[in-house]
PDB file of C-alpha atoms in Angstrom:
ATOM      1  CA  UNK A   1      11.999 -10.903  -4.175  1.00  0.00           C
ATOM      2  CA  UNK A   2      12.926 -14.559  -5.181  1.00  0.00           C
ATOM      3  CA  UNK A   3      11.210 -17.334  -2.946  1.00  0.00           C
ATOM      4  CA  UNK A   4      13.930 -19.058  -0.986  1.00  0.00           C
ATOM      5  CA  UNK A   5      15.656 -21.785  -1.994  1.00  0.00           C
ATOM      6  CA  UNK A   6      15.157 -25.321   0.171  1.00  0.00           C
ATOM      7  CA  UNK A   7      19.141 -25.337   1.076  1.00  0.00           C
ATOM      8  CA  UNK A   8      18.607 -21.906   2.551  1.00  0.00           C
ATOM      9  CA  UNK A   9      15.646 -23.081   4.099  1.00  0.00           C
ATOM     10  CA  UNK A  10      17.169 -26.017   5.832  1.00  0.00           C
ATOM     11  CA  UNK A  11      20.322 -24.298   6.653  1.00  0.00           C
ATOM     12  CA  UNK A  12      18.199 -22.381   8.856  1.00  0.00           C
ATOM     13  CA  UNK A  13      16.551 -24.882  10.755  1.00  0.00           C
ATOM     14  CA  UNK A  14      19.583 -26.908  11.267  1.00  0.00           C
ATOM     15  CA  UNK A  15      21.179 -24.151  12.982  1.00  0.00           C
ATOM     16  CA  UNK A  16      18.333 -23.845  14.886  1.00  0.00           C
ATOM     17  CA  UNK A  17      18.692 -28.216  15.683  1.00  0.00           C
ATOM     18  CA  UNK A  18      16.004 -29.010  13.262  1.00  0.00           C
ATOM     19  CA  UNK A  19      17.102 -31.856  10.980  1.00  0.00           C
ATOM     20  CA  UNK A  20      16.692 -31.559   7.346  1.00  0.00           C
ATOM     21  CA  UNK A  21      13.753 -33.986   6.998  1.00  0.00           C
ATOM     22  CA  UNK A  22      11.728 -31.835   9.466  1.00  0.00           C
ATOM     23  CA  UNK A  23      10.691 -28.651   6.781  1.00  0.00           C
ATOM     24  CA  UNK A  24       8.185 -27.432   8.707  1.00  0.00           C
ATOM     25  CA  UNK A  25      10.661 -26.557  11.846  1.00  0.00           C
ATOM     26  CA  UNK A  26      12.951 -25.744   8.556  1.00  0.00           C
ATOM     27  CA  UNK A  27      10.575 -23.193   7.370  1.00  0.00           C
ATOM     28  CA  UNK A  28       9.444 -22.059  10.505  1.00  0.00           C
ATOM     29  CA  UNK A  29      12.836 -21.084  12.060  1.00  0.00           C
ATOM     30  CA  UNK A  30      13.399 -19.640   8.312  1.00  0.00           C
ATOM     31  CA  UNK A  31      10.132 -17.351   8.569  1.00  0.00           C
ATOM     32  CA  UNK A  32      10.945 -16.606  11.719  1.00  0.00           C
ATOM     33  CA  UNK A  33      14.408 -15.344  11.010  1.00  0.00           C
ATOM     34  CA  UNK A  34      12.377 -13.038   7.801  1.00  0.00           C
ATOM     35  CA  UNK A  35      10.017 -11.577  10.397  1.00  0.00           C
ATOM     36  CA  UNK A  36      12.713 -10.921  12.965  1.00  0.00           C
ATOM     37  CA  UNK A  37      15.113  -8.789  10.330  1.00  0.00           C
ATOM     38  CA  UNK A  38      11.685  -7.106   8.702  1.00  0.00           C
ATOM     39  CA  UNK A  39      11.354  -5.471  11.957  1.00  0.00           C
ATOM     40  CA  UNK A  40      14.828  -4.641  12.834  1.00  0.00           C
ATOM     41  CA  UNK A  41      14.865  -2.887   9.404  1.00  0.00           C
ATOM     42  CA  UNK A  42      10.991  -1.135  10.252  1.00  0.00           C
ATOM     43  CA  UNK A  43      13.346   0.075  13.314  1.00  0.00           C
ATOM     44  CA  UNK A  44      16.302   0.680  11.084  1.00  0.00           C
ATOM     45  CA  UNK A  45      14.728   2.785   8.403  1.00  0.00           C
ATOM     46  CA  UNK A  46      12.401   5.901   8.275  1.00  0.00           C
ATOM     47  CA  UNK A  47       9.291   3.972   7.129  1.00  0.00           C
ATOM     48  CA  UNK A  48       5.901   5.748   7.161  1.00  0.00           C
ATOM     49  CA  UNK A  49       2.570   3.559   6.054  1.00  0.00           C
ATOM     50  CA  UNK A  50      -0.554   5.532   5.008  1.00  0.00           C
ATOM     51  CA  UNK A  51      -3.625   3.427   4.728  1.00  0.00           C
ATOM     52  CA  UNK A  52      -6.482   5.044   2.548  1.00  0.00           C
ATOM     53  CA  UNK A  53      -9.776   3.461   1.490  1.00  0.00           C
ATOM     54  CA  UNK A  54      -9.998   5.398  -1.932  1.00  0.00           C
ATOM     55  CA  UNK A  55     -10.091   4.463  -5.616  1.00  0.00           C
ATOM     56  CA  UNK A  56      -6.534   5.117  -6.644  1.00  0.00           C
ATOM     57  CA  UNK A  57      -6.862   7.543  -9.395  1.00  0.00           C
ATOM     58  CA  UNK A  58      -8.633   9.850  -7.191  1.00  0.00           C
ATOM     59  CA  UNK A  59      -5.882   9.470  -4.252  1.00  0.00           C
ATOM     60  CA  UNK A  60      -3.238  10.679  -7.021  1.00  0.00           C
ATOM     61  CA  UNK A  61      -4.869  13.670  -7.837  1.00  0.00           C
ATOM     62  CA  UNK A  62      -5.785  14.060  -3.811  1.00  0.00           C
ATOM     63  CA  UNK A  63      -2.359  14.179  -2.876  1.00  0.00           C
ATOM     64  CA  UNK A  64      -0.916  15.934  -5.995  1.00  0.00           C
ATOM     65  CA  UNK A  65      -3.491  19.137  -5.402  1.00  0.00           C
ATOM     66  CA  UNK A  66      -2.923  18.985  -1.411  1.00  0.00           C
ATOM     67  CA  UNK A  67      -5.956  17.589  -0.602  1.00  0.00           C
ATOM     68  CA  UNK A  68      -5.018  15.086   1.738  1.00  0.00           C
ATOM     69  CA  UNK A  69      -2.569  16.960   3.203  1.00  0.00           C
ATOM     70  CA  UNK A  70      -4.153  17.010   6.526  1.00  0.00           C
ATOM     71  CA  UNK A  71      -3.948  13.625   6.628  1.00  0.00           C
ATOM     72  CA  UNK A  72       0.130  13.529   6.603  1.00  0.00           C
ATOM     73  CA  UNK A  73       0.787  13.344   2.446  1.00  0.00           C
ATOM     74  CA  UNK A  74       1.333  17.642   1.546  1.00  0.00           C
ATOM     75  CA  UNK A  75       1.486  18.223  -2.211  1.00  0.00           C
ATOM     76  CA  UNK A  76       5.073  18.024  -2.409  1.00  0.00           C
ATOM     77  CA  UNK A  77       5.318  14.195  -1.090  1.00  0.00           C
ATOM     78  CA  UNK A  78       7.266  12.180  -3.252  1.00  0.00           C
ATOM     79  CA  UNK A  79       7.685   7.687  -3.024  1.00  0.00           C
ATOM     80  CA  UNK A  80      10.498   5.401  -3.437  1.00  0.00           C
ATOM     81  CA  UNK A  81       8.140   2.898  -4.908  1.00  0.00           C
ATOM     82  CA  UNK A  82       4.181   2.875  -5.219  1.00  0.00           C
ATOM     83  CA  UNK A  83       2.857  -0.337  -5.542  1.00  0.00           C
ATOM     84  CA  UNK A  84       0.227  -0.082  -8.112  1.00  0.00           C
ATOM     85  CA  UNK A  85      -1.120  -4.016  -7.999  1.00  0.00           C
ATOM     86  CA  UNK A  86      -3.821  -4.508 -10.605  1.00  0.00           C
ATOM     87  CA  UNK A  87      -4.816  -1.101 -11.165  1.00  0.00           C
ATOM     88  CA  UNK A  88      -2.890  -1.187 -14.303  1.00  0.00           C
ATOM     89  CA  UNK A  89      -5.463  -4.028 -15.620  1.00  0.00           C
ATOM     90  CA  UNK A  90      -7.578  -2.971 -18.568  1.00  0.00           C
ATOM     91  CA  UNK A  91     -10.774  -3.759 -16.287  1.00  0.00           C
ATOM     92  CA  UNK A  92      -9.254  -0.720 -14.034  1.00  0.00           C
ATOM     93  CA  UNK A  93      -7.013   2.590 -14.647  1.00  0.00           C
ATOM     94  CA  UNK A  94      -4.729   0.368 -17.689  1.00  0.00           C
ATOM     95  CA  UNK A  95      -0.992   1.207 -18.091  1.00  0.00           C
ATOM     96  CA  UNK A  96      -1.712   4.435 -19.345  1.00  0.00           C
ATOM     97  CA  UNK A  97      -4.134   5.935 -16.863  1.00  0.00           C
ATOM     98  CA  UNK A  98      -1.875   4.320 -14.081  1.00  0.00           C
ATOM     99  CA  UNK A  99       1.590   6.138 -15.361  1.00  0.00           C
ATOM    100  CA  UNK A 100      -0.689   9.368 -15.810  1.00  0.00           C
ATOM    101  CA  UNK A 101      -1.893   9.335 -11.901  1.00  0.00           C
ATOM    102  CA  UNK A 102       1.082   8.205 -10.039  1.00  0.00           C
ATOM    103  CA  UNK A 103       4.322   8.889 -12.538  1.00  0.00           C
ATOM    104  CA  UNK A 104       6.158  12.347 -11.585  1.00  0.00           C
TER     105      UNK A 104
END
C-alpha cells in the first residue's frame, strides 16, 4: 500500500473543518478515517488471526503434517497471503528455504 498523498490528507481534515495549514488535525482525521474502514472491513470480511510464538520453518511443517491442528490450522488450511517479513534474509530461512516451507 502507497503512503497517502498530502492532498488526500488535507482533503480529509478539511471536511472534517481542519484548515490545510493544521496537518496534524489533517492527519489525524485522515488516520482516523483508515482505522474506522479497517474495522468495518474486520466486520465485513471472514478474517481469522492466529498468533504463534514459533520459528517459522517449523510452523510450516507444523501445520502441513496436522500438528497444530488443535490449535485451529488442520492440515488442509490454505492462505490468501503469508507474510514472510525477513525470514527470507540469508541470516534466516533465504528465498529458497522460505518458498520450500510456506509455497503450496
Amino acid at each position: 500500500m502507497d503512503p497517502p498523498s498530502i492532498d488526500a490528507v488535507i482533503a480529509s481534515g478539511k471536511a472534517h473543518g481542519a484548515t490545510r495549514s493544521d496537518i496534524y488535525g489533517c492527519l489525524y482525521f485522515y488516520l482516523s478515517e483508515q482505522l474506522r474502514e479497517f474495522v468495518d472491513r474486520l466486520h465485513r470480511f471472514d478474517i481469522t488471526v492466529h498468533l504463534f510464538n514459533e520459528d517459522a520453518g517449523q510452523l510450516a511443517s507444523g501445520i502441513r503434517s496436522g500438528e497444530v491442528a488443535d490449535q485451529g490450522l488442520p492440515a488442509s488450511t490454505r492462505f490468501d497471503r503469508v507474510d514472510v517479513s525477513n525470514i527470507m534474509d540469508v541470516e534466516y530461512l533465504g528465498i529458497r528455504e522460505t518458498l520450500r516451507c510456506w509455497g503450496p
